[in-house]
Amino acid sequence: MKFVTYINNSEESVGIAIEERVILLNEILKFIGEDNVSSMTELIEKFDENLIEKIEKAIKDNDFNYALLNSVKLLAPIPNPKRNIFCLGKNYVEHAKEIKLTKISDTGIPEVPIYFTKIASPAIASGEPIKFSNDVTTQVDYEVELAIIIGKGGINIKPENAEKHIFGYTIINDVSARDLQGKHIQWFKGKSLDTFCPMGPCIVHKNEIHFPVELNIKCSISGELRQNSNTKNLIFNIPYIISDLSKGLTLKPGDIISTGTPSGVGMGFQPPKVLKNGDLVECYIEKMGNLVNRVIII
Ligand code: MG
């Protein structure tokens, strides 16, 4: 199943996207005798496998009202995460190599995961603009990434149990101001400017994604393919990340872990290809669709 967050009757609502249609989740929950949810985070917090099965069965056996997906305003699937996005730096070999050539980082291929966090307040939806001023930054870059949505919290999670803690997956564009990353040494600020966390278009429930997760991942800028890889090329894979990150750190339902970007970022080119006003950034991951955002320099 694909879950979306959208505006229904002026309210943030969770829906289930089926091809070009979206069904209001609360209508299905009411039908099966469950309490309403007011957000994706609330759904994830009450998440259990039985509920997913009941929802799937209800949809199969009944005709619920629906809206057309292209007629509703989509939000990011989790527009206001309770915590920052956990991110991995340099988690694809080819990307680690291209970044080594820049001034941003010189440590090459990491031996342990590099973690940082990024503010998404709010995360922006597919279709919303990435906006920034050249007074703040002149070197803005894109990074398509597979993001894991934690379903069941836990601490010291063993790699073999990692999948049990996952709710689903989405796409994140880890938009990055390279000049700020370099200037402030730490990556946090350069990755946390307003609108720098496009997310979506949906959360794909893990039942639709074969484990281990091996999905094609791409990013195009105004039609030019720049990033093109597969999530099987992660240096630290999903079980390793969940196990390692949760050592002594409790992961909570609704936490988001962005697993790093493949090679082909703008700063990897000579000369660098920074985002320009009007550029169309299209992030794609197999089975998840496209996360598309226009760049507007204000
Ligand atoms: Mg990144």
Short mmCIF file of C-alpha atoms and ligand atoms in Angstrom, two decimals:
data_model
loop_
_atom_site.label_atom_id
_atom_site.label_comp_id
_atom_site.label_asym_id
_atom_site.label_seq_id
_atom_site.Cartn_x
_atom_site.Cartn_y
_atom_site.Cartn_z
CA MET A 1 0.00 0.00 0.00
CA LYS A 2 0.99 3.57 -0.66
CA PHE A 3 0.16 6.15 2.00
CA VAL A 4 -0.06 9.86 1.22
CA THR A 5 -0.73 12.98 3.26
CA TYR A 6 -3.01 15.48 1.55
CA ILE A 7 -5.49 18.26 2.16
CA ASN A 8 -9.07 17.00 2.43
CA ASN A 9 -11.77 19.53 3.39
CA SER A 10 -9.05 22.00 4.42
CA GLU A 11 -7.51 19.48 6.84
CA GLU A 12 -4.29 17.50 6.79
CA SER A 13 -5.42 13.92 6.16
CA VAL A 14 -3.93 10.52 5.47
CA GLY A 15 -4.96 8.71 2.32
CA ILE A 16 -4.26 5.49 0.50
CA ALA A 17 -3.16 6.00 -3.06
CA ILE A 18 -4.26 3.37 -5.56
CA GLU A 19 -3.08 4.21 -9.05
CA GLU A 20 -4.66 7.59 -9.87
CA ARG A 21 -7.07 7.58 -6.91
CA VAL A 22 -6.81 8.47 -3.24
CA ILE A 23 -9.13 7.10 -0.53
CA LEU A 24 -9.47 8.88 2.82
CA LEU A 25 -7.96 6.51 5.39
CA ASN A 26 -10.38 7.58 8.13
CA GLU A 27 -13.33 6.31 6.06
CA ILE A 28 -11.72 2.88 5.97
CA LEU A 29 -10.79 2.99 9.67
CA LYS A 30 -14.38 3.89 10.55
CA PHE A 31 -15.65 1.01 8.41
CA ILE A 32 -13.44 -1.52 10.23
CA GLY A 33 -14.24 -0.09 13.66
CA GLU A 34 -10.91 1.63 14.35
CA ASP A 35 -10.36 5.15 15.70
CA ASN A 36 -9.60 8.00 13.32
CA VAL A 37 -6.02 9.18 12.81
CA SER A 38 -5.17 12.84 12.36
CA SER A 39 -1.73 12.42 10.79
CA MET A 40 0.69 9.93 9.27
CA THR A 41 2.68 9.95 12.49
CA GLU A 42 -0.41 8.91 14.44
CA LEU A 43 -1.04 6.09 11.97
CA ILE A 44 2.55 4.88 12.32
CA GLU A 45 2.30 5.03 16.12
CA LYS A 46 -0.70 2.71 16.06
CA PHE A 47 0.83 0.58 13.35
CA ASP A 48 0.57 -3.17 13.49
CA GLU A 49 0.53 -5.84 10.83
CA ASN A 50 -3.10 -6.79 11.54
CA LEU A 51 -4.28 -3.26 10.88
CA ILE A 52 -2.58 -3.20 7.50
CA GLU A 53 -4.23 -6.52 6.59
CA LYS A 54 -7.66 -5.27 7.69
CA ILE A 55 -7.29 -2.08 5.62
CA GLU A 56 -6.20 -4.07 2.56
CA LYS A 57 -9.17 -6.43 2.91
CA ALA A 58 -11.65 -3.58 3.39
CA ILE A 59 -10.41 -1.88 0.21
CA LYS A 60 -10.63 -5.12 -1.75
CA ASP A 61 -14.17 -5.93 -0.64
CA ASN A 62 -15.75 -2.47 -0.77
CA ASP A 63 -16.14 0.60 -2.94
CA PHE A 64 -15.02 3.61 -0.96
CA ASN A 65 -15.38 7.18 -2.14
CA TYR A 66 -12.24 8.50 -3.72
CA ALA A 67 -10.71 11.67 -5.11
CA LEU A 68 -8.37 11.86 -8.07
CA LEU A 69 -4.77 12.15 -6.94
CA ASN A 70 -4.04 14.93 -9.42
CA SER A 71 -6.94 16.98 -8.04
CA VAL A 72 -5.79 17.09 -4.40
CA LYS A 73 -3.01 19.07 -2.75
CA LEU A 74 -0.36 16.61 -1.61
CA LEU A 75 1.81 17.35 1.42
CA ALA A 76 5.04 15.57 2.30
CA PRO A 77 4.04 12.17 3.75
CA ILE A 78 5.35 13.31 7.17
CA PRO A 79 5.32 17.10 6.84
CA ASN A 80 6.39 17.79 10.43
CA PRO A 81 8.51 14.93 11.77
CA LYS A 82 8.73 14.88 15.58
CA ARG A 83 12.52 14.69 15.38
CA ASN A 84 15.12 15.77 12.87
CA ILE A 85 15.78 13.45 9.94
CA PHE A 86 18.67 11.07 10.71
CA CYS A 87 21.00 11.14 7.70
CA LEU A 88 23.99 9.18 6.49
CA GLY A 89 26.84 10.92 4.73
CA LYS A 90 28.88 9.19 2.04
CA ASN A 91 27.10 5.85 1.95
CA TYR A 92 27.81 4.98 -1.71
CA VAL A 93 31.44 4.32 -2.76
CA GLU A 94 31.32 6.37 -5.98
CA HIS A 95 29.81 9.33 -4.12
CA ALA A 96 32.44 9.12 -1.36
CA LYS A 97 35.09 9.29 -4.11
CA GLU A 98 33.56 12.29 -5.91
CA ILE A 99 33.15 14.19 -2.61
CA LYS A 100 36.77 13.46 -1.65
CA LEU A 101 37.77 15.56 -4.66
CA THR A 102 35.91 18.60 -3.29
CA LYS A 103 36.80 20.74 -0.30
CA ILE A 104 33.74 19.58 1.67
CA SER A 105 35.27 16.41 3.04
CA ASP A 106 38.55 14.62 2.57
CA THR A 107 38.15 11.40 4.47
CA GLY A 108 37.38 9.09 1.53
CA ILE A 109 35.36 5.92 2.09
CA PRO A 110 34.03 5.71 5.64
CA GLU A 111 34.79 2.71 7.85
CA VAL A 112 31.84 3.47 10.12
CA PRO A 113 28.59 5.26 9.20
CA ILE A 114 28.73 9.06 9.22
CA TYR A 115 25.61 10.43 10.90
CA PHE A 116 24.18 13.93 10.97
CA THR A 117 20.68 15.33 11.20
CA LYS A 118 18.68 17.70 9.09
CA ILE A 119 15.71 19.85 10.03
CA ALA A 120 12.47 19.28 8.12
CA SER A 121 10.04 21.82 9.48
CA PRO A 122 8.13 21.34 7.35
CA ALA A 123 9.33 18.83 4.80
CA ILE A 124 8.02 19.99 1.41
CA ALA A 125 5.89 17.92 -0.95
CA SER A 126 6.41 16.93 -4.53
CA GLY A 127 5.32 19.94 -6.58
CA GLU A 128 6.42 22.56 -4.05
CA PRO A 129 9.42 24.80 -4.81
CA ILE A 130 12.92 24.61 -3.32
CA LYS A 131 13.49 28.30 -2.48
CA PHE A 132 16.62 30.11 -1.40
CA SER A 133 18.35 33.46 -1.66
CA ASN A 134 21.79 33.98 -3.17
CA ASP A 135 22.46 36.25 -0.18
CA VAL A 136 22.53 33.06 1.91
CA THR A 137 24.01 30.50 -0.49
CA THR A 138 25.22 30.31 -4.08
CA GLN A 139 26.08 26.59 -4.19
CA VAL A 140 22.91 24.55 -3.77
CA ASP A 141 23.02 20.88 -4.66
CA TYR A 142 20.61 17.92 -4.89
CA GLU A 143 20.95 14.44 -3.33
CA VAL A 144 18.33 11.76 -4.07
CA GLU A 145 18.07 9.29 -1.17
CA LEU A 146 16.06 6.29 -0.02
CA ALA A 147 14.55 7.07 3.38
CA ILE A 148 13.44 4.46 5.91
CA ILE A 149 10.38 5.19 8.05
CA ILE A 150 10.61 3.48 11.45
CA GLY A 151 7.36 1.75 12.50
CA LYS A 152 8.18 0.04 15.76
CA GLY A 153 10.62 1.74 18.10
CA GLY A 154 13.51 0.01 19.77
CA ILE A 155 17.02 0.17 21.15
CA ASN A 156 19.96 -2.15 20.40
CA ILE A 157 18.08 -3.69 17.46
CA LYS A 158 19.81 -6.72 15.96
CA PRO A 159 20.41 -6.60 12.17
CA GLU A 160 18.29 -9.73 11.67
CA ASN A 161 15.34 -7.95 13.35
CA ALA A 162 15.73 -4.64 11.50
CA GLU A 163 12.92 -5.20 9.00
CA LYS A 164 10.40 -5.73 11.82
CA HIS A 165 11.01 -2.15 12.92
CA ILE A 166 10.35 -0.60 9.50
CA PHE A 167 6.98 0.87 8.51
CA GLY A 168 7.92 1.74 4.96
CA TYR A 169 10.04 3.84 2.66
CA THR A 170 9.97 7.17 0.89
CA ILE A 171 12.21 9.45 -1.20
CA ILE A 172 14.09 12.39 0.30
CA ASN A 173 16.05 15.00 -1.59
CA ASP A 174 18.82 15.99 0.85
CA VAL A 175 19.19 19.48 -0.63
CA SER A 176 22.54 20.90 0.48
CA ALA A 177 24.18 24.33 0.48
CA ARG A 178 27.78 23.29 -0.25
CA ASP A 179 29.27 26.69 0.59
CA LEU A 180 27.65 26.60 4.06
CA GLN A 181 28.76 23.01 4.59
CA GLY A 182 32.34 24.05 3.91
CA LYS A 183 32.21 27.35 5.80
CA HIS A 184 30.67 25.95 8.99
CA ILE A 185 32.69 22.69 8.88
CA GLN A 186 29.64 20.80 10.21
CA TRP A 187 26.93 19.85 7.69
CA PHE A 188 23.84 20.64 9.78
CA LYS A 189 23.14 24.21 8.76
CA GLY A 190 23.87 23.80 5.05
CA LYS A 191 21.34 20.97 4.88
CA SER A 192 18.64 22.51 7.08
CA LEU A 193 17.57 25.70 5.27
CA ASP A 194 13.82 26.14 4.79
CA THR A 195 12.48 23.99 1.88
CA PHE A 196 15.69 21.89 1.82
CA CYS A 197 13.86 18.66 2.63
CA PRO A 198 11.58 17.59 -0.21
CA MET A 199 9.94 14.27 0.75
CA GLY A 200 7.49 11.94 -0.99
CA PRO A 201 5.40 11.60 -3.01
CA CYS A 202 4.20 8.76 -0.75
CA ILE A 203 5.28 6.22 1.85
CA VAL A 204 5.34 2.74 0.38
CA HIS A 205 4.53 0.16 3.02
CA LYS A 206 7.31 -2.38 3.47
CA ASN A 207 5.03 -5.22 2.30
CA GLU A 208 5.51 -3.93 -1.24
CA ILE A 209 9.30 -3.78 -1.06
CA HIS A 210 11.38 -6.94 -1.24
CA PHE A 211 14.04 -7.22 1.48
CA PRO A 212 16.98 -6.71 1.04
CA VAL A 213 15.98 -3.48 -0.64
CA GLU A 214 17.40 -3.30 -4.17
CA LEU A 215 15.77 -0.43 -6.04
CA ASN A 216 16.90 1.75 -8.90
CA ILE A 217 17.49 5.33 -7.75
CA LYS A 218 17.89 8.33 -10.06
CA CYS A 219 17.93 12.10 -10.17
CA SER A 220 17.56 14.36 -13.19
CA ILE A 221 18.02 18.10 -13.39
CA SER A 222 15.87 19.79 -16.06
CA GLY A 223 15.82 16.52 -17.98
CA GLU A 224 19.56 15.70 -17.67
CA LEU A 225 20.19 12.42 -15.83
CA ARG A 226 22.79 13.12 -13.14
CA GLN A 227 22.44 10.33 -10.54
CA ASN A 228 21.73 6.71 -11.51
CA SER A 229 22.40 3.81 -9.17
CA ASN A 230 20.70 1.09 -7.11
CA THR A 231 20.19 0.94 -3.35
CA LYS A 232 22.01 -2.41 -3.31
CA ASN A 233 25.18 -0.30 -3.64
CA LEU A 234 24.86 1.21 -0.15
CA ILE A 235 28.15 0.85 1.79
CA PHE A 236 26.20 0.30 5.04
CA ASN A 237 22.98 -1.56 4.29
CA ILE A 238 19.61 -1.07 5.97
CA PRO A 239 19.94 -3.81 8.66
CA TYR A 240 23.41 -2.50 9.52
CA ILE A 241 22.21 1.12 9.74
CA ILE A 242 19.23 0.33 11.99
CA SER A 243 21.33 -1.92 14.20
CA ASP A 244 24.24 0.51 14.46
CA LEU A 245 22.18 3.69 14.90
CA SER A 246 20.01 2.07 17.60
CA LYS A 247 23.00 1.09 19.76
CA GLY A 248 22.26 3.07 22.91
CA LEU A 249 19.85 5.34 21.00
CA THR A 250 16.14 4.53 21.05
CA LEU A 251 14.53 4.76 17.63
CA LYS A 252 10.89 5.87 17.78
CA PRO A 253 7.86 5.31 15.54
CA GLY A 254 7.88 7.90 12.78
CA ASP A 255 11.64 8.42 12.85
CA ILE A 256 13.09 8.89 9.38
CA ILE A 257 16.53 7.68 8.32
CA SER A 258 17.83 8.96 4.98
CA THR A 259 20.36 6.43 3.74
CA GLY A 260 22.73 8.59 1.68
CA THR A 261 23.04 9.59 -1.96
CA PRO A 262 24.74 7.97 -4.97
CA SER A 263 27.34 9.71 -7.15
CA GLY A 264 26.43 12.43 -9.63
CA VAL A 265 25.78 15.35 -7.29
CA GLY A 266 26.43 18.78 -8.76
CA MET A 267 29.62 19.33 -6.76
CA GLY A 268 31.11 16.17 -8.26
CA PHE A 269 31.33 17.80 -11.72
CA GLN A 270 34.19 19.96 -12.98
CA PRO A 271 33.15 22.73 -13.03
CA PRO A 272 30.43 22.13 -10.39
CA LYS A 273 26.82 22.15 -11.60
CA VAL A 274 24.95 24.09 -8.93
CA LEU A 275 21.16 24.43 -9.01
CA LYS A 276 19.95 27.41 -11.02
CA ASN A 277 16.72 29.38 -10.91
CA GLY A 278 14.00 27.44 -12.74
CA ASP A 279 15.76 24.06 -12.63
CA LEU A 280 13.40 21.10 -12.30
CA VAL A 281 14.75 18.50 -9.85
CA GLU A 282 13.26 15.05 -10.41
CA CYS A 283 14.12 12.34 -7.89
CA TYR A 284 12.99 8.81 -8.68
CA ILE A 285 13.09 5.51 -6.84
CA GLU A 286 11.60 2.36 -8.31
CA LYS A 287 8.17 1.45 -6.82
CA MET A 288 7.89 4.87 -5.18
CA GLY A 289 7.46 7.27 -8.07
CA ASN A 290 8.81 10.75 -8.60
CA LEU A 291 9.56 13.57 -6.20
CA VAL A 292 9.61 16.68 -8.36
CA ASN A 293 10.52 20.21 -7.22
CA ARG A 294 11.25 23.42 -9.09
CA VAL A 295 14.10 25.67 -7.94
CA ILE A 296 13.16 29.28 -7.23
CA ILE A 297 15.90 31.74 -6.30
CA ILE A 298 14.29 34.55 -4.31
MG MG B 1 22.77 13.26 1.85
#
